[in-house]
Amino acid sequence: MINFSYENPTKTIFGKNAEKHLGQEVKKYGKKILLHYGGGSIKKIGLYDKIIGSLKETGIEIIELGGVVPNPRLSLVKEGIKLCKEEKIDFILAVGGGSVIDSAKAIAVGVPYEGDVWDFYSTNRSPVEALPIGVVLTIPAAGSETSESSVITKEEGGFKRSAGGECMRPQFAIMNPEVTYHLPAYQTACGVSDMLAHLMERYFTQVQNVDLTDRLIEAAMQSILHYGPIVLQTPLDYDARAEIMWAGSMAHSGLLGVGRIGDWASHDIEHELSGVYDIAHGAGLAIVFPAWMKYVYEDNLDRFVQFSTRVMKVDFAMGQREQIIQEGIHRLEHFYKRIGLPTTLKEAGIGKEYLQEMAKKAVLGIEALGQFKKLNAEDILKIYEIALG
Ligand code: NZQ
Ligand code: ZN
């Protein structure tokens, strides 16, 4: 295990009617807030009215900015920064999923920054100052409600890039599993895939002697593999929705990554796909992760055997290590199919046209992607080719 320091100051308020605490929480940070949301689902599910009610009770002044789209865009972030400066906003409330939260985070770091906010996304420079933000989560997926990162797409050139810094972590996250009851099945499945990927990115490490976090990650993965299909079959099952919502946050809060070095190549390879093709991040991960596994497993057979046997429950006695690993990957693909996700580029309607360009773009300005196995543009292209199906 390597040395680490860990802190996650985001206060989590979880459970039925959790949003009734909203006004009291927001009051601690601001009097005039930006209410940031997406394309209108919060109105359809009746959450918007509850939020306005809770905020108004405490006399908070609200300026609204809706319209965040999945794979959130830089242009709206810039509009938000301008609005916050003009209106002298002191707090940003994100009501939605990863896209809304990430857009809110970008606005929050852009307000006190004099340069172009894209600087934080196009270089490895971390923001150190931000407006405080809070979250009412509506879809368990990205884990942005407790993470210190944000992913934004610059329309020009289709660059989807992330920025990270402790100042981006939300002050609080309100999570009521009931608000996820009416999520479209496909969005639910994409969320399940994303949280599973956040765990696998951390799990596939070359750092030795990380047994406790291995086992914690395995428990979280198994919970997702178990409850993912249940929330799809019985969307109104509160307990299953609660398990999945909590798993999404646990997967990406940072706790399960301590003492180890995660890989993250699959995420970067996927971000090229959703940057260019605007597909859902979780669907892209269901395509990329198995292909990445097939390409890299030889670099640490033991770790992949551990994954196959402990997580995917492949019987040790079934054969050689390679067979056990292949079966583990096959079971993962089967899981994605079972929850309705594509596992090949072809199934997602993506052909060969931009594979080379995306592979080059993925390592633009850096030497390689990933930590489990360092990948250059040629390696990434091979992974895309495996993913073609
Ligand atoms: O826009 P609205 O109308 O709200 O509809 C959304 C959107 O169409 C809908 N939705 C959300 N909650 C709903 C609902 N529909 C009905 N009922 C509800 N309760 O779901 C759609 C997807 O929303 P989105 O926010 O895009 O989903 P998700 O949470 O998966 O976020 C994806 C984004 O997060 C980034 C991804 O790359 C992607 O851009 N990520 C952010 C991370 C982070 N900041 O730490 C880490 C992740 O790895 C990820 O990269
Ligand atoms: Zn992700």
Short mmCIF file of N, CA and C in Angstrom, two decimals, residues 126-221:
data_model
loop_
_atom_site.label_atom_id
_atom_site.label_comp_id
_atom_site.label_asym_id
_atom_site.label_seq_id
_atom_site.Cartn_x
_atom_site.Cartn_y
_atom_site.Cartn_z
N SER A 126 -4.63 22.72 -11.53
CA SER A 126 -5.84 22.53 -10.71
C SER A 126 -6.38 23.85 -10.21
N PRO A 127 -7.69 24.01 -10.21
CA PRO A 127 -8.24 25.23 -9.61
C PRO A 127 -8.06 25.20 -8.09
N VAL A 128 -7.86 26.38 -7.50
CA VAL A 128 -7.68 26.40 -6.05
C VAL A 128 -8.79 27.18 -5.35
N GLU A 129 -9.62 27.83 -6.14
CA GLU A 129 -10.67 28.66 -5.56
C GLU A 129 -11.98 28.43 -6.32
N ALA A 130 -13.09 28.40 -5.58
CA ALA A 130 -14.38 28.18 -6.25
C ALA A 130 -15.50 28.73 -5.38
N LEU A 131 -16.62 29.07 -6.02
CA LEU A 131 -17.82 29.35 -5.24
C LEU A 131 -18.25 28.03 -4.61
N PRO A 132 -18.83 28.06 -3.42
CA PRO A 132 -19.31 26.79 -2.86
C PRO A 132 -20.49 26.26 -3.67
N ILE A 133 -20.55 24.94 -3.79
CA ILE A 133 -21.71 24.36 -4.48
C ILE A 133 -22.37 23.27 -3.62
N GLY A 134 -23.62 23.04 -3.89
CA GLY A 134 -24.37 21.96 -3.22
C GLY A 134 -25.11 21.18 -4.30
N VAL A 135 -25.53 19.97 -3.96
CA VAL A 135 -26.12 19.10 -4.97
C VAL A 135 -27.41 18.45 -4.45
N VAL A 136 -28.41 18.42 -5.33
CA VAL A 136 -29.53 17.50 -5.12
C VAL A 136 -29.42 16.49 -6.27
N LEU A 137 -29.07 15.27 -5.93
CA LEU A 137 -28.77 14.26 -6.96
C LEU A 137 -30.04 13.61 -7.49
N THR A 138 -30.13 13.48 -8.82
CA THR A 138 -31.33 12.85 -9.39
C THR A 138 -31.03 11.55 -10.15
N ILE A 139 -29.75 11.25 -10.35
CA ILE A 139 -29.40 9.99 -11.03
C ILE A 139 -28.09 9.46 -10.47
N PRO A 140 -28.12 8.24 -9.93
CA PRO A 140 -26.87 7.69 -9.41
C PRO A 140 -26.03 7.17 -10.57
N ALA A 141 -24.84 7.71 -10.72
CA ALA A 141 -24.03 7.35 -11.89
C ALA A 141 -22.60 7.85 -11.74
N ALA A 142 -22.42 9.14 -12.04
CA ALA A 142 -21.08 9.72 -12.18
C ALA A 142 -20.34 9.86 -10.85
N GLY A 143 -21.07 9.93 -9.76
CA GLY A 143 -20.42 10.11 -8.46
C GLY A 143 -19.91 11.52 -8.26
N SER A 144 -20.29 12.43 -9.14
CA SER A 144 -19.79 13.81 -9.06
C SER A 144 -20.27 14.51 -7.79
N GLU A 145 -21.35 13.97 -7.19
CA GLU A 145 -21.89 14.59 -5.97
C GLU A 145 -20.90 14.60 -4.82
N THR A 146 -19.94 13.66 -4.83
CA THR A 146 -18.93 13.69 -3.76
C THR A 146 -17.51 13.73 -4.33
N SER A 147 -17.38 13.81 -5.64
CA SER A 147 -16.02 13.77 -6.21
C SER A 147 -15.43 15.17 -6.33
N GLU A 148 -14.13 15.22 -6.62
CA GLU A 148 -13.47 16.53 -6.76
C GLU A 148 -13.16 16.83 -8.23
N SER A 149 -13.94 16.17 -9.13
CA SER A 149 -13.65 16.42 -10.54
C SER A 149 -14.89 16.82 -11.32
N SER A 150 -14.64 17.33 -12.51
CA SER A 150 -15.70 17.79 -13.40
C SER A 150 -15.27 17.49 -14.83
N VAL A 151 -16.22 17.09 -15.66
CA VAL A 151 -15.90 16.76 -17.05
C VAL A 151 -16.76 17.63 -17.97
N ILE A 152 -16.10 18.36 -18.85
CA ILE A 152 -16.82 19.31 -19.72
C ILE A 152 -16.40 19.07 -21.17
N THR A 153 -17.34 19.31 -22.07
CA THR A 153 -17.04 19.17 -23.51
C THR A 153 -16.97 20.55 -24.16
N LYS A 154 -15.84 20.76 -24.84
CA LYS A 154 -15.70 21.98 -25.64
C LYS A 154 -16.21 21.63 -27.03
N GLU A 155 -17.26 22.32 -27.44
CA GLU A 155 -17.93 21.97 -28.70
C GLU A 155 -16.96 21.98 -29.87
N GLU A 156 -16.14 23.02 -29.92
CA GLU A 156 -15.18 23.15 -31.02
C GLU A 156 -14.15 22.03 -30.95
N GLY A 157 -14.18 21.10 -31.86
CA GLY A 157 -13.21 20.01 -31.86
C GLY A 157 -13.66 18.79 -31.07
N GLY A 158 -14.81 18.88 -30.38
CA GLY A 158 -15.32 17.74 -29.60
C GLY A 158 -14.36 17.28 -28.53
N PHE A 159 -13.76 18.23 -27.81
CA PHE A 159 -12.82 17.85 -26.74
C PHE A 159 -13.58 17.68 -25.44
N LYS A 160 -13.57 16.45 -24.92
CA LYS A 160 -14.20 16.21 -23.61
C LYS A 160 -13.06 15.98 -22.62
N ARG A 161 -12.93 16.87 -21.66
CA ARG A 161 -11.77 16.82 -20.76
C ARG A 161 -12.22 17.02 -19.31
N SER A 162 -11.37 16.54 -18.38
CA SER A 162 -11.73 16.69 -16.97
C SER A 162 -10.78 17.64 -16.26
N ALA A 163 -11.28 18.21 -15.18
CA ALA A 163 -10.46 19.05 -14.30
C ALA A 163 -10.72 18.56 -12.89
N GLY A 164 -9.75 18.74 -12.03
CA GLY A 164 -9.95 18.28 -10.65
C GLY A 164 -9.28 19.19 -9.65
N GLY A 165 -9.90 19.29 -8.48
CA GLY A 165 -9.33 20.10 -7.40
C GLY A 165 -10.24 20.00 -6.20
N GLU A 166 -9.66 19.99 -5.02
CA GLU A 166 -10.46 19.85 -3.80
C GLU A 166 -11.55 20.91 -3.69
N CYS A 167 -11.26 22.12 -4.23
CA CYS A 167 -12.25 23.20 -4.09
C CYS A 167 -13.53 22.91 -4.86
N MET A 168 -13.49 21.89 -5.73
CA MET A 168 -14.68 21.56 -6.52
C MET A 168 -15.65 20.64 -5.78
N ARG A 169 -15.19 20.09 -4.68
CA ARG A 169 -16.06 19.11 -4.00
C ARG A 169 -17.28 19.83 -3.42
N PRO A 170 -18.48 19.27 -3.66
CA PRO A 170 -19.69 19.91 -3.12
C PRO A 170 -19.67 19.97 -1.58
N GLN A 171 -20.32 21.00 -1.05
CA GLN A 171 -20.44 21.13 0.41
C GLN A 171 -21.39 20.07 0.95
N PHE A 172 -22.44 19.83 0.19
CA PHE A 172 -23.39 18.79 0.64
C PHE A 172 -24.00 18.10 -0.59
N ALA A 173 -24.48 16.91 -0.36
CA ALA A 173 -25.18 16.18 -1.42
C ALA A 173 -26.45 15.60 -0.80
N ILE A 174 -27.58 15.99 -1.38
CA ILE A 174 -28.87 15.48 -0.91
C ILE A 174 -29.29 14.35 -1.84
N MET A 175 -29.53 13.18 -1.27
CA MET A 175 -29.83 12.01 -2.10
C MET A 175 -31.09 11.32 -1.60
N ASN A 176 -32.14 11.41 -2.38
CA ASN A 176 -33.37 10.71 -2.08
C ASN A 176 -33.60 9.66 -3.17
N PRO A 177 -33.46 8.39 -2.86
CA PRO A 177 -33.61 7.35 -3.89
C PRO A 177 -34.95 7.41 -4.62
N GLU A 178 -35.99 7.95 -3.96
CA GLU A 178 -37.32 8.02 -4.61
C GLU A 178 -37.29 8.86 -5.88
N VAL A 179 -36.40 9.86 -5.94
CA VAL A 179 -36.40 10.71 -7.15
C VAL A 179 -35.85 9.96 -8.36
N THR A 180 -35.31 8.77 -8.13
CA THR A 180 -34.77 8.00 -9.26
C THR A 180 -35.77 6.96 -9.80
N TYR A 181 -36.96 6.90 -9.19
CA TYR A 181 -37.97 5.90 -9.58
C TYR A 181 -38.30 5.96 -11.08
N HIS A 182 -38.36 7.18 -11.63
CA HIS A 182 -38.85 7.31 -13.01
C HIS A 182 -37.76 7.59 -14.02
N LEU A 183 -36.55 7.27 -13.64
CA LEU A 183 -35.45 7.35 -14.59
C LEU A 183 -35.72 6.40 -15.76
N PRO A 184 -35.47 6.82 -17.00
CA PRO A 184 -35.59 5.85 -18.10
C PRO A 184 -34.63 4.67 -17.85
N ALA A 185 -35.06 3.47 -18.25
CA ALA A 185 -34.26 2.26 -17.97
C ALA A 185 -32.83 2.40 -18.52
N TYR A 186 -32.73 3.00 -19.69
CA TYR A 186 -31.40 3.14 -20.31
C TYR A 186 -30.49 4.03 -19.45
N GLN A 187 -31.05 5.10 -18.90
CA GLN A 187 -30.23 5.99 -18.04
C GLN A 187 -29.84 5.28 -16.76
N THR A 188 -30.76 4.49 -16.22
CA THR A 188 -30.45 3.72 -15.01
C THR A 188 -29.27 2.79 -15.31
N ALA A 189 -29.36 2.10 -16.45
CA ALA A 189 -28.31 1.14 -16.81
C ALA A 189 -26.97 1.85 -17.05
N CYS A 190 -27.03 3.00 -17.70
CA CYS A 190 -25.78 3.75 -17.93
C CYS A 190 -25.15 4.16 -16.60
N GLY A 191 -25.98 4.52 -15.65
CA GLY A 191 -25.47 4.89 -14.33
C GLY A 191 -24.81 3.71 -13.64
N VAL A 192 -25.46 2.56 -13.73
CA VAL A 192 -24.92 1.34 -13.13
C VAL A 192 -23.55 1.03 -13.74
N SER A 193 -23.46 1.16 -15.04
CA SER A 193 -22.20 0.89 -15.74
C SER A 193 -21.11 1.86 -15.30
N ASP A 194 -21.47 3.12 -15.14
CA ASP A 194 -20.46 4.13 -14.77
C ASP A 194 -19.90 3.85 -13.37
N MET A 195 -20.81 3.58 -12.42
CA MET A 195 -20.31 3.36 -11.04
C MET A 195 -19.46 2.08 -10.97
N LEU A 196 -19.85 1.08 -11.74
CA LEU A 196 -19.05 -0.15 -11.78
C LEU A 196 -17.66 0.17 -12.35
N ALA A 197 -17.64 1.01 -13.37
CA ALA A 197 -16.36 1.38 -13.99
C ALA A 197 -15.47 2.15 -13.02
N HIS A 198 -16.07 3.01 -12.20
CA HIS A 198 -15.26 3.77 -11.22
C HIS A 198 -14.57 2.82 -10.24
N LEU A 199 -15.25 1.74 -9.95
CA LEU A 199 -14.65 0.75 -9.05
C LEU A 199 -13.57 -0.05 -9.77
N MET A 200 -13.84 -0.43 -11.01
CA MET A 200 -12.85 -1.23 -11.75
C MET A 200 -11.60 -0.41 -12.04
N GLU A 201 -11.77 0.88 -12.31
CA GLU A 201 -10.59 1.73 -12.56
C GLU A 201 -9.66 1.70 -11.35
N ARG A 202 -10.25 1.66 -10.17
CA ARG A 202 -9.44 1.63 -8.94
C ARG A 202 -8.92 0.23 -8.65
N TYR A 203 -9.73 -0.75 -8.99
CA TYR A 203 -9.40 -2.14 -8.67
C TYR A 203 -8.18 -2.61 -9.46
N PHE A 204 -8.14 -2.23 -10.75
CA PHE A 204 -7.04 -2.71 -11.59
C PHE A 204 -5.81 -1.84 -11.40
N THR A 205 -5.07 -2.19 -10.36
CA THR A 205 -3.87 -1.46 -9.96
C THR A 205 -2.69 -2.41 -9.98
N GLN A 206 -1.51 -1.84 -10.12
CA GLN A 206 -0.31 -2.68 -10.01
C GLN A 206 0.29 -2.56 -8.60
N VAL A 207 -0.33 -1.76 -7.75
CA VAL A 207 0.17 -1.63 -6.38
C VAL A 207 -0.18 -2.91 -5.61
N GLN A 208 0.80 -3.42 -4.90
CA GLN A 208 0.61 -4.68 -4.16
C GLN A 208 0.11 -4.40 -2.73
N ASN A 209 -0.40 -5.41 -2.09
CA ASN A 209 -0.80 -5.34 -0.67
C ASN A 209 -1.83 -4.25 -0.40
N VAL A 210 -2.91 -4.33 -1.09
CA VAL A 210 -4.02 -3.39 -0.88
C VAL A 210 -5.29 -4.21 -0.59
N ASP A 211 -5.12 -5.15 0.29
CA ASP A 211 -6.17 -6.15 0.48
C ASP A 211 -7.48 -5.56 1.00
N LEU A 212 -7.39 -4.66 1.99
CA LEU A 212 -8.63 -4.13 2.55
C LEU A 212 -9.42 -3.39 1.47
N THR A 213 -8.74 -2.48 0.73
CA THR A 213 -9.51 -1.74 -0.30
C THR A 213 -9.94 -2.68 -1.43
N ASP A 214 -9.13 -3.69 -1.75
CA ASP A 214 -9.59 -4.69 -2.73
C ASP A 214 -10.94 -5.25 -2.30
N ARG A 215 -11.01 -5.64 -1.06
CA ARG A 215 -12.23 -6.31 -0.59
C ARG A 215 -13.41 -5.34 -0.47
N LEU A 216 -13.12 -4.09 -0.12
CA LEU A 216 -14.20 -3.09 -0.09
C LEU A 216 -14.73 -2.85 -1.50
N ILE A 217 -13.80 -2.75 -2.45
CA ILE A 217 -14.22 -2.54 -3.85
C ILE A 217 -15.02 -3.75 -4.34
N GLU A 218 -14.54 -4.93 -4.00
CA GLU A 218 -15.26 -6.14 -4.43
C GLU A 218 -16.70 -6.14 -3.89
N ALA A 219 -16.84 -5.73 -2.62
CA ALA A 219 -18.18 -5.70 -2.02
C ALA A 219 -19.06 -4.70 -2.77
N ALA A 220 -18.49 -3.55 -3.09
CA ALA A 220 -19.28 -2.54 -3.82
C ALA A 220 -19.63 -3.05 -5.22
N MET A 221 -18.68 -3.69 -5.89
CA MET A 221 -18.96 -4.21 -7.25
C MET A 221 -20.06 -5.27 -7.18
#
